[in-house]
PDB file of C-alpha atoms in Angstrom:
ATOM      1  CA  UNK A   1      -7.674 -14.885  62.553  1.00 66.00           C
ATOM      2  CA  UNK A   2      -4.632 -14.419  64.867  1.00 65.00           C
ATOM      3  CA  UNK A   3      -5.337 -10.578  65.675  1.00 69.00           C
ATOM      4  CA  UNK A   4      -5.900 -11.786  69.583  1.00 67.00           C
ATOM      5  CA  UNK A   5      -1.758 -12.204  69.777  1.00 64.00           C
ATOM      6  CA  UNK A   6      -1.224  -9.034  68.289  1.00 69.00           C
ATOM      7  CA  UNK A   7      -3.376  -7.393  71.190  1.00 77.00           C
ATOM      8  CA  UNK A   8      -5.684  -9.282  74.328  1.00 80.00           C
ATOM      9  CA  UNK A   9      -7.967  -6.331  73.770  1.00 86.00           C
ATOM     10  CA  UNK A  10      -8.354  -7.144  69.668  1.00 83.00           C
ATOM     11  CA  UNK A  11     -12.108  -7.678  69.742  1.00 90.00           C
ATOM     12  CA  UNK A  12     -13.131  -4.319  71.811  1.00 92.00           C
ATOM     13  CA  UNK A  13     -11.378  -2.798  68.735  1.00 92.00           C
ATOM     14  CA  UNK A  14     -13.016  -4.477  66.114  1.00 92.00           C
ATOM     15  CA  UNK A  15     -15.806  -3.517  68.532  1.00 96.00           C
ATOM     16  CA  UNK A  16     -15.104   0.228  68.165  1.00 96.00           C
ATOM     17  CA  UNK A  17     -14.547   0.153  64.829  1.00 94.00           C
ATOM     18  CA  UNK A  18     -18.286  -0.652  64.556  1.00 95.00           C
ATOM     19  CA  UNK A  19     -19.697   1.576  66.713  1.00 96.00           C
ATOM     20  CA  UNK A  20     -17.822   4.499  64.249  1.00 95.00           C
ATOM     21  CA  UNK A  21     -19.410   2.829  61.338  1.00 94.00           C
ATOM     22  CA  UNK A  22     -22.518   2.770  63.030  1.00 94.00           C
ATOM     23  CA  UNK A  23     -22.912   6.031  64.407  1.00 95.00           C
ATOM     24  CA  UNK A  24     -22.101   7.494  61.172  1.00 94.00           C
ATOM     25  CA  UNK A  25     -24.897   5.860  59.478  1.00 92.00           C
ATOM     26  CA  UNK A  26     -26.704   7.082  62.452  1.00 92.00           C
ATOM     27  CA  UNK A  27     -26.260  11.011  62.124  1.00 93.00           C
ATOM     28  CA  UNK A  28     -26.245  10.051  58.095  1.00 89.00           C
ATOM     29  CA  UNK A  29     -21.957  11.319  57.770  1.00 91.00           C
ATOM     30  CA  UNK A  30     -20.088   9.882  54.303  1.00 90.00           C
ATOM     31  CA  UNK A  31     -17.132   7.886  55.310  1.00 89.00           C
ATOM     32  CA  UNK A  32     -14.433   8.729  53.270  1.00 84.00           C
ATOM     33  CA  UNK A  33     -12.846   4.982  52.945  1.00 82.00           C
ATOM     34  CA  UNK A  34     -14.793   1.920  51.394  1.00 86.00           C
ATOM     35  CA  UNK A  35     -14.913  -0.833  53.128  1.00 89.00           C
ATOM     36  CA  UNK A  36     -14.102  -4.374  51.350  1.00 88.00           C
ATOM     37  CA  UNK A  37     -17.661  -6.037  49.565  1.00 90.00           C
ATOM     38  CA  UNK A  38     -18.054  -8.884  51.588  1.00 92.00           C
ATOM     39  CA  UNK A  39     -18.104  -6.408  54.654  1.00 92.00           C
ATOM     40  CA  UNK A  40     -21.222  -4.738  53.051  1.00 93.00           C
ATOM     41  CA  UNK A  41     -22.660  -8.011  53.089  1.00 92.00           C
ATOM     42  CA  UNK A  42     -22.332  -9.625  56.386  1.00 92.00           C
ATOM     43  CA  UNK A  43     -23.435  -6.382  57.669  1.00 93.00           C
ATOM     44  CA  UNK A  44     -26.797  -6.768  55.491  1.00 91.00           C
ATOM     45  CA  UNK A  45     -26.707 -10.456  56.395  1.00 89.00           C
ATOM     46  CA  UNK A  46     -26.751 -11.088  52.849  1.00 90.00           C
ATOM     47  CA  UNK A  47     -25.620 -14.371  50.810  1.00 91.00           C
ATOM     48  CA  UNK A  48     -21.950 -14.705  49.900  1.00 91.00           C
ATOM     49  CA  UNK A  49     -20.612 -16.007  46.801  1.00 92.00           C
ATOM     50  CA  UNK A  50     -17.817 -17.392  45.107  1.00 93.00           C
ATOM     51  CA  UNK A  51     -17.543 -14.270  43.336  1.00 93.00           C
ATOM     52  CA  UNK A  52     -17.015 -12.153  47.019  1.00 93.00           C
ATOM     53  CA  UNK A  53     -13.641 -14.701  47.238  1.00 92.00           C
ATOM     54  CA  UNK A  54     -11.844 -11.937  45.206  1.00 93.00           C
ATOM     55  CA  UNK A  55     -12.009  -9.127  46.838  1.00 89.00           C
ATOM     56  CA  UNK A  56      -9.913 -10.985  49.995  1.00 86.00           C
ATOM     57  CA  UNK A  57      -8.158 -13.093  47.781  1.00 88.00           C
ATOM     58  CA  UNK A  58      -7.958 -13.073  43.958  1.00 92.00           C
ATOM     59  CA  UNK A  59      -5.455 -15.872  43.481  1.00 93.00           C
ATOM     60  CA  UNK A  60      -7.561 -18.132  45.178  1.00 92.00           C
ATOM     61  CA  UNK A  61     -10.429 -17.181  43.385  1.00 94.00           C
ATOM     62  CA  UNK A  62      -9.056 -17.866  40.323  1.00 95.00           C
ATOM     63  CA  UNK A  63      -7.896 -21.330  41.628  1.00 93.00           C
ATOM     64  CA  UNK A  64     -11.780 -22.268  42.759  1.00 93.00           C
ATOM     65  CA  UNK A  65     -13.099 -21.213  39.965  1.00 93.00           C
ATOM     66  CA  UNK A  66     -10.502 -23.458  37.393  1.00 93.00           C
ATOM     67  CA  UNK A  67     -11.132 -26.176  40.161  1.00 93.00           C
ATOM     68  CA  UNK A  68     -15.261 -25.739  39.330  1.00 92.00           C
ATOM     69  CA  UNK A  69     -14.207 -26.195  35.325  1.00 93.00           C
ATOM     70  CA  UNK A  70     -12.301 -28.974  35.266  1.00 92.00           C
ATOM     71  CA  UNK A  71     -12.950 -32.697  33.828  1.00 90.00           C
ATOM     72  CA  UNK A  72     -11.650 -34.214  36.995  1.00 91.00           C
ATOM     73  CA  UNK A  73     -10.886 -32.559  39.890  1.00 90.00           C
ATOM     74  CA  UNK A  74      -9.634 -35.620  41.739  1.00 88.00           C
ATOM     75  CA  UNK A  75      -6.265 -34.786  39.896  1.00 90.00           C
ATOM     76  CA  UNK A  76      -5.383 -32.127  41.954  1.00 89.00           C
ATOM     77  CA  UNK A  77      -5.230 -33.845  44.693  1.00 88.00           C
ATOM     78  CA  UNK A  78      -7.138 -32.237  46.871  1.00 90.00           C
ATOM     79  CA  UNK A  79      -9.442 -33.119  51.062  1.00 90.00           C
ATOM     80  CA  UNK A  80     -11.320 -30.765  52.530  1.00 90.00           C
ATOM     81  CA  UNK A  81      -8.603 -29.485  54.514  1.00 89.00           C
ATOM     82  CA  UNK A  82      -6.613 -25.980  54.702  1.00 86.00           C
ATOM     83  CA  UNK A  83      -2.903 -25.281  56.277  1.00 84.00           C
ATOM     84  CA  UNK A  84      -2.837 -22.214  57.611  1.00 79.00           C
ATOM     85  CA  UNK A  85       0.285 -20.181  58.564  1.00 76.00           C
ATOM     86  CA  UNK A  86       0.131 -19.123  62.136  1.00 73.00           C
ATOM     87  CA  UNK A  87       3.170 -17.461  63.149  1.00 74.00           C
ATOM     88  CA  UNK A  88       5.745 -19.978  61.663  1.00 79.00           C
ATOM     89  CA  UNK A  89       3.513 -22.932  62.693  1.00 82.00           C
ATOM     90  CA  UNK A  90       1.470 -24.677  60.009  1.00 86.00           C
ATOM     91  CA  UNK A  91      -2.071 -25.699  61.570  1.00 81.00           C
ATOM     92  CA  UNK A  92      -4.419 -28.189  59.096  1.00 85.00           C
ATOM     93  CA  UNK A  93      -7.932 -27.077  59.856  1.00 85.00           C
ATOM     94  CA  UNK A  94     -10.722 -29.441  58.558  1.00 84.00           C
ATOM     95  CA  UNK A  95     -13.498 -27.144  56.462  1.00 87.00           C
ATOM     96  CA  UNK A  96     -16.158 -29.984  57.307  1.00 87.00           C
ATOM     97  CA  UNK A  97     -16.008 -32.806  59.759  1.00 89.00           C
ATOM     98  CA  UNK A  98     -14.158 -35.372  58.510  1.00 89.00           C
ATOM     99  CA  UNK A  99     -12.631 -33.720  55.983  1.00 86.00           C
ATOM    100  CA  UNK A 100      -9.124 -34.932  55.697  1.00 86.00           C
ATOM    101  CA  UNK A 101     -10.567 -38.336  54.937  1.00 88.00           C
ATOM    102  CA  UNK A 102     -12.962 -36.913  51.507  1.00 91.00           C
ATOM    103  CA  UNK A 103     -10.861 -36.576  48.549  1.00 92.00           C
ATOM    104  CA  UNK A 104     -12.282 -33.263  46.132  1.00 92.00           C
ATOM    105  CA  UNK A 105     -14.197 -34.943  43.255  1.00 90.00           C
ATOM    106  CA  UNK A 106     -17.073 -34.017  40.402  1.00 91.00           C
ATOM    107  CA  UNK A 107     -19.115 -35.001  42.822  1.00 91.00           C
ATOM    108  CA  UNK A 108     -18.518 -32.768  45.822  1.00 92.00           C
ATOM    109  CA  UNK A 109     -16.384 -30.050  44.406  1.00 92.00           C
ATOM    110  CA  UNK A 110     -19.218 -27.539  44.881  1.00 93.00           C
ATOM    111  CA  UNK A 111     -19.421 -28.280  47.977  1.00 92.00           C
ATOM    112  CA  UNK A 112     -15.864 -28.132  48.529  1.00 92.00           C
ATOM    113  CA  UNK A 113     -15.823 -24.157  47.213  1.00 93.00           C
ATOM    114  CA  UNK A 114     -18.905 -23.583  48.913  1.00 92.00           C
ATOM    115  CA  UNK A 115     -16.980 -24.347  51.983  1.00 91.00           C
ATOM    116  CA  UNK A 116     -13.860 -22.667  50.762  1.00 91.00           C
ATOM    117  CA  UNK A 117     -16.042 -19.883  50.430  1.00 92.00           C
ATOM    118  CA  UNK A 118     -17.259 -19.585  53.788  1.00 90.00           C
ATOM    119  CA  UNK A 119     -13.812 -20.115  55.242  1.00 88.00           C
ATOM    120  CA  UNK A 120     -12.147 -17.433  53.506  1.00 87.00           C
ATOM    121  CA  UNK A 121     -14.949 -14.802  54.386  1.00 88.00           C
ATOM    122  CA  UNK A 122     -16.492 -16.029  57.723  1.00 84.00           C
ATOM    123  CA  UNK A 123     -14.452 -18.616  59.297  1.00 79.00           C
ATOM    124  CA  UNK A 124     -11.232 -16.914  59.760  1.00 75.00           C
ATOM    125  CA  UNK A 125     -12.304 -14.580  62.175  1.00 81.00           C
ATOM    126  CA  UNK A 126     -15.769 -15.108  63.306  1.00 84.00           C
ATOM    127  CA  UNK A 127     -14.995 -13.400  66.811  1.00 89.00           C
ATOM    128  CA  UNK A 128     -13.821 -10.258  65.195  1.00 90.00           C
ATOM    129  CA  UNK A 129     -16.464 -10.174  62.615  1.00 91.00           C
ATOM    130  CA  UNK A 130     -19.137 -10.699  65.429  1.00 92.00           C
ATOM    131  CA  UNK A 131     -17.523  -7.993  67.322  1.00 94.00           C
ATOM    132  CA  UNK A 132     -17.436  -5.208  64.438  1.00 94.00           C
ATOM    133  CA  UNK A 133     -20.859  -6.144  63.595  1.00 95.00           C
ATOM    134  CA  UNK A 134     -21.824  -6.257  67.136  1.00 96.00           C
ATOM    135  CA  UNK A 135     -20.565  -2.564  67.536  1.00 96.00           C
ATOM    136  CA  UNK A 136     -22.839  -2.025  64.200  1.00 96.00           C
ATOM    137  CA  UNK A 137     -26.129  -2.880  65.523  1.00 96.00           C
ATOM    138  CA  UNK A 138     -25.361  -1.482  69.601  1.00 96.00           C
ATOM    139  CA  UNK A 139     -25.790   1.950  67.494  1.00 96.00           C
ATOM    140  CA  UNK A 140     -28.086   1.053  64.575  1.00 95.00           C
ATOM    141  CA  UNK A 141     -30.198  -2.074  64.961  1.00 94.00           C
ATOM    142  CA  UNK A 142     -30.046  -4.345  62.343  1.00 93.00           C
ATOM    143  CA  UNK A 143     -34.099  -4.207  61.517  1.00 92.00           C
ATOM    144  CA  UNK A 144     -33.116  -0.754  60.266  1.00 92.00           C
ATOM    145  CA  UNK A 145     -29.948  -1.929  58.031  1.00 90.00           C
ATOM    146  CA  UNK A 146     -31.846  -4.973  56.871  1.00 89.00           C
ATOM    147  CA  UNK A 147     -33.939  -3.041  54.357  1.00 92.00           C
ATOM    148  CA  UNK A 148     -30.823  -1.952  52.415  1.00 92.00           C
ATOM    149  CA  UNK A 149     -29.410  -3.937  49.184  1.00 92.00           C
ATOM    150  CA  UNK A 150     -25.468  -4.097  50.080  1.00 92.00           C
ATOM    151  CA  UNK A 151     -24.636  -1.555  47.209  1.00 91.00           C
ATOM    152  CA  UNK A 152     -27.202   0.786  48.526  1.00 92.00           C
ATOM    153  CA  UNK A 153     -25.616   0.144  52.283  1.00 92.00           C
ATOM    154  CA  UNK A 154     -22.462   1.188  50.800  1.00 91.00           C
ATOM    155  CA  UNK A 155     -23.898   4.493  48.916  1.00 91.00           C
ATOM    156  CA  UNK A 156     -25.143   5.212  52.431  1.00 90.00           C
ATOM    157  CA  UNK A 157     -22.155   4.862  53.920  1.00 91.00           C
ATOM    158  CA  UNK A 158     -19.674   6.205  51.168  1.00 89.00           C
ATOM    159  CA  UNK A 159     -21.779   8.243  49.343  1.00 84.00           C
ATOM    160  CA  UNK A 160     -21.573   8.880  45.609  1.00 79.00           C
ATOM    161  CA  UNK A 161     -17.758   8.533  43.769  1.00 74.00           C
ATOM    162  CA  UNK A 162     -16.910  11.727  42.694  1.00 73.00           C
ATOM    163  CA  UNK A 163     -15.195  11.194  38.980  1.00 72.00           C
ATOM    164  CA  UNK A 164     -12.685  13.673  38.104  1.00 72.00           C
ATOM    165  CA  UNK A 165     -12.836  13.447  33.948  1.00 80.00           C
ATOM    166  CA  UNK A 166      -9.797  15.530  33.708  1.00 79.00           C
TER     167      UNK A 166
END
C-alpha cells in the first residue's frame, strides 16, 4: 500500500511488470516464477475467497476462519476497523462506512471476513493492482484472458511443474 514513498514512479513499475507478463502470454514464453493465487485471479477477474487470505497472509487466515466458528464472536472484541502500520504511524482505516461504531457479532461476522477479505487482497493497493493489470490487458486484452479458469491462466503462464522423483 505504501510502495508510492518508496518510489514517485511506483505505479509505471507495477505497470511494466504487466506488460512482461503480458507479452509473454502474448508470444506464448513459460515464466519461470509463479506468481501468488490471488494474482491469477484478479487477472481472470475471478471471485476471491476466504480461502485466497492465505496465500498473503496465513496467520490471519487462520484467525478469520476461528472468528467464523465461534459461539460468540462479540467476545473478541472486535469493529470493522483495521490499524495499519505505515512507517511508524498507526492509521485506523474503516473496512465499511461506519465501521468503528458496529461491534463483530453472529450476525454480521460474515460480513465482517467478507470485508476482511477484500481488504487484504484488493484494498491495500488498488492503484498498483490496477496498474499491473493495466499493463496486462495494454498487451493482451482481457476478452482473450477471460476464457481461462485461473489454474489454467497459470499453466499458461508457468507451464507444467517439472517433478524431479529422485
Amino acid at each position: 500500500e505504501a510502495s508510492g514513498l518508496a518510489s514517485d514512479e511506483h505505479l509505471s513499475h507495477f505497470y511494466f511488470c504487466g506488460l512482461l507478463i503480458g507479452k509473454a502470454l502474448f508470444d506464448a514464453q513459460v515464466i519461470p516464477a509463479h506468481l501468488a493465487l490471488p494474482m491469477y485471479k484478479h487477472i481472470c477477474a475471478s471471485p476471491l475467497s476466504l480461502s485466497d487470505v492465505e496465500f498473503a497472509d496465513s496467520a490471519m487466515h487462520r484467525s478469520l476462519n476461528s472468528l467464523l466458528d465461534m459461539d460468540d464472536p462479540s467476545l473478541v472484541c472486535l469493529d470493522f476497523t483495521t490499524t495499519v502500520d505505515m512507517f511508524g504511524e498507526a492509521v485506523v482505516k474503516e473496512r465499511v462506512p461506519g465501521g468503528s461504531d458496529m461491534e463483530v457479532t453472529s450476525a454480521n461476522v460474515a460480513a465482517y471476513v467478507s470485508a476482511m477479505v477484500k481488504h487484504i487482497l484488493h484494498d491495500n493497493m488498488p492503484h498498483q493492482l490496477s496498474a499491473f493489470l493495466r499493463g496486462i490487458y495494454a498487451v493482451v486484452p482481457y476478452a482473450l484472458l477471460s476464457v481461462f479458469s485461473f489454474q489454467e491462466l497459470e499453466l499458461l503462464m508457468c507451464g507444467l511443474p517439472t517433478i524431479d522423483v529422485k
